[in-house]
Amino acid sequence: DQQVKQNSPSLSVQEGRISILNCDYTNSMFDYFLWYKKYPAEGPTFLISISSIKDKNEDGRFTVFLNKSAKHLSLHIVPSQPGDSAVYFCAASGRGGSQGNLIFGKGTKLSVKP
Amino acid sequence: SQTIHQWPATLVQPVGSPLSLECTVEGTSNPNLYWYRQAAGRGLQLLFYSVGIGQISSEVPQNLSASRPQDRQFILSSKKLLLSDSGFYLCAWGDFHNEQFFGPGTRLTVL
């Protein structure tokens, strides 16, 4: 049973437009959420996170929104750039899981076209 | 600053052969350490985690094992590889903020 779901395996966006990546979770005990970016043949790199006490966190072109009632979070990239093309993983952790463990979604491959 | 190393970067092994992948972390003490596998279409699957020397927890039953002989060393092993063990193996360390930092990964191909 997947606790963190990224239902879109891929997303294609034009350069300069907004990219919206979605993530849903089922475990209401999760209280911390993260987004990772991964290029082929490299380890994931941390992008941005959000605590459950917030509903929005912004860092430059990246904004994460959290809707606790819907158990949904999204990552917005504005404006999208070709270098943003990568696989994006959503992850969650909290009191429901082992201490410090992250539960990852399957990822969404973002392609930003020039 | 903290760095995490993994080797080898790529590995091709025959079915039935043993495996040893090594991960070391620098610049931090007593980190939580993790082994993940990324297989096609399956995202990042947590295989093992360790909160200290000699302490290993397994998340999924499998053909692999892990050991932590030193504080900043984490080893992934197998006595006999299966075809299904092919994948991209990632080591990570975690801080108390629940963020994890990944190594460069090892691409394992079992033939």
PDB file of C-alpha atoms in Angstrom, chain A residues 46 48-51 54-59 62-66 74-75:
ATOM      1  CA  PHE A  46      17.086  18.028  -1.633  1.00  0.00           C
ATOM      2  CA  ILE A  48      12.490  22.168  -0.592  1.00  0.00           C
ATOM      3  CA  SER A  49      10.495  21.031   2.412  1.00  0.00           C
ATOM      4  CA  ILE A  50       7.439  21.982   4.410  1.00  0.00           C
ATOM      5  CA  SER A  51       6.274  21.260   7.917  1.00  0.00           C
ATOM      6  CA  LYS A  54       2.594  25.581   7.413  1.00  0.00           C
ATOM      7  CA  ASP A  55       0.622  25.567   4.197  1.00  0.00           C
ATOM      8  CA  LYS A  56       3.212  27.208   1.987  1.00  0.00           C
ATOM      9  CA  ASN A  57       6.975  27.435   1.714  1.00  0.00           C
ATOM     10  CA  GLU A  58       8.803  29.386  -0.946  1.00  0.00           C
ATOM     11  CA  ASP A  59      12.412  29.317  -2.080  1.00  0.00           C
ATOM     12  CA  PHE A  62      10.166  26.828  -6.062  1.00  0.00           C
ATOM     13  CA  THR A  63       7.054  26.880  -3.883  1.00  0.00           C
ATOM     14  CA  VAL A  64       5.518  23.959  -2.045  1.00  0.00           C
ATOM     15  CA  PHE A  65       1.878  24.057  -1.003  1.00  0.00           C
ATOM     16  CA  LEU A  66       0.374  21.746   1.595  1.00  0.00           C
ATOM     17  CA  SER A  74       2.238  20.314  -4.747  1.00  0.00           C
ATOM     18  CA  LEU A  75       5.486  21.776  -6.011  1.00  0.00           C
TER      19      LEU A  75
END
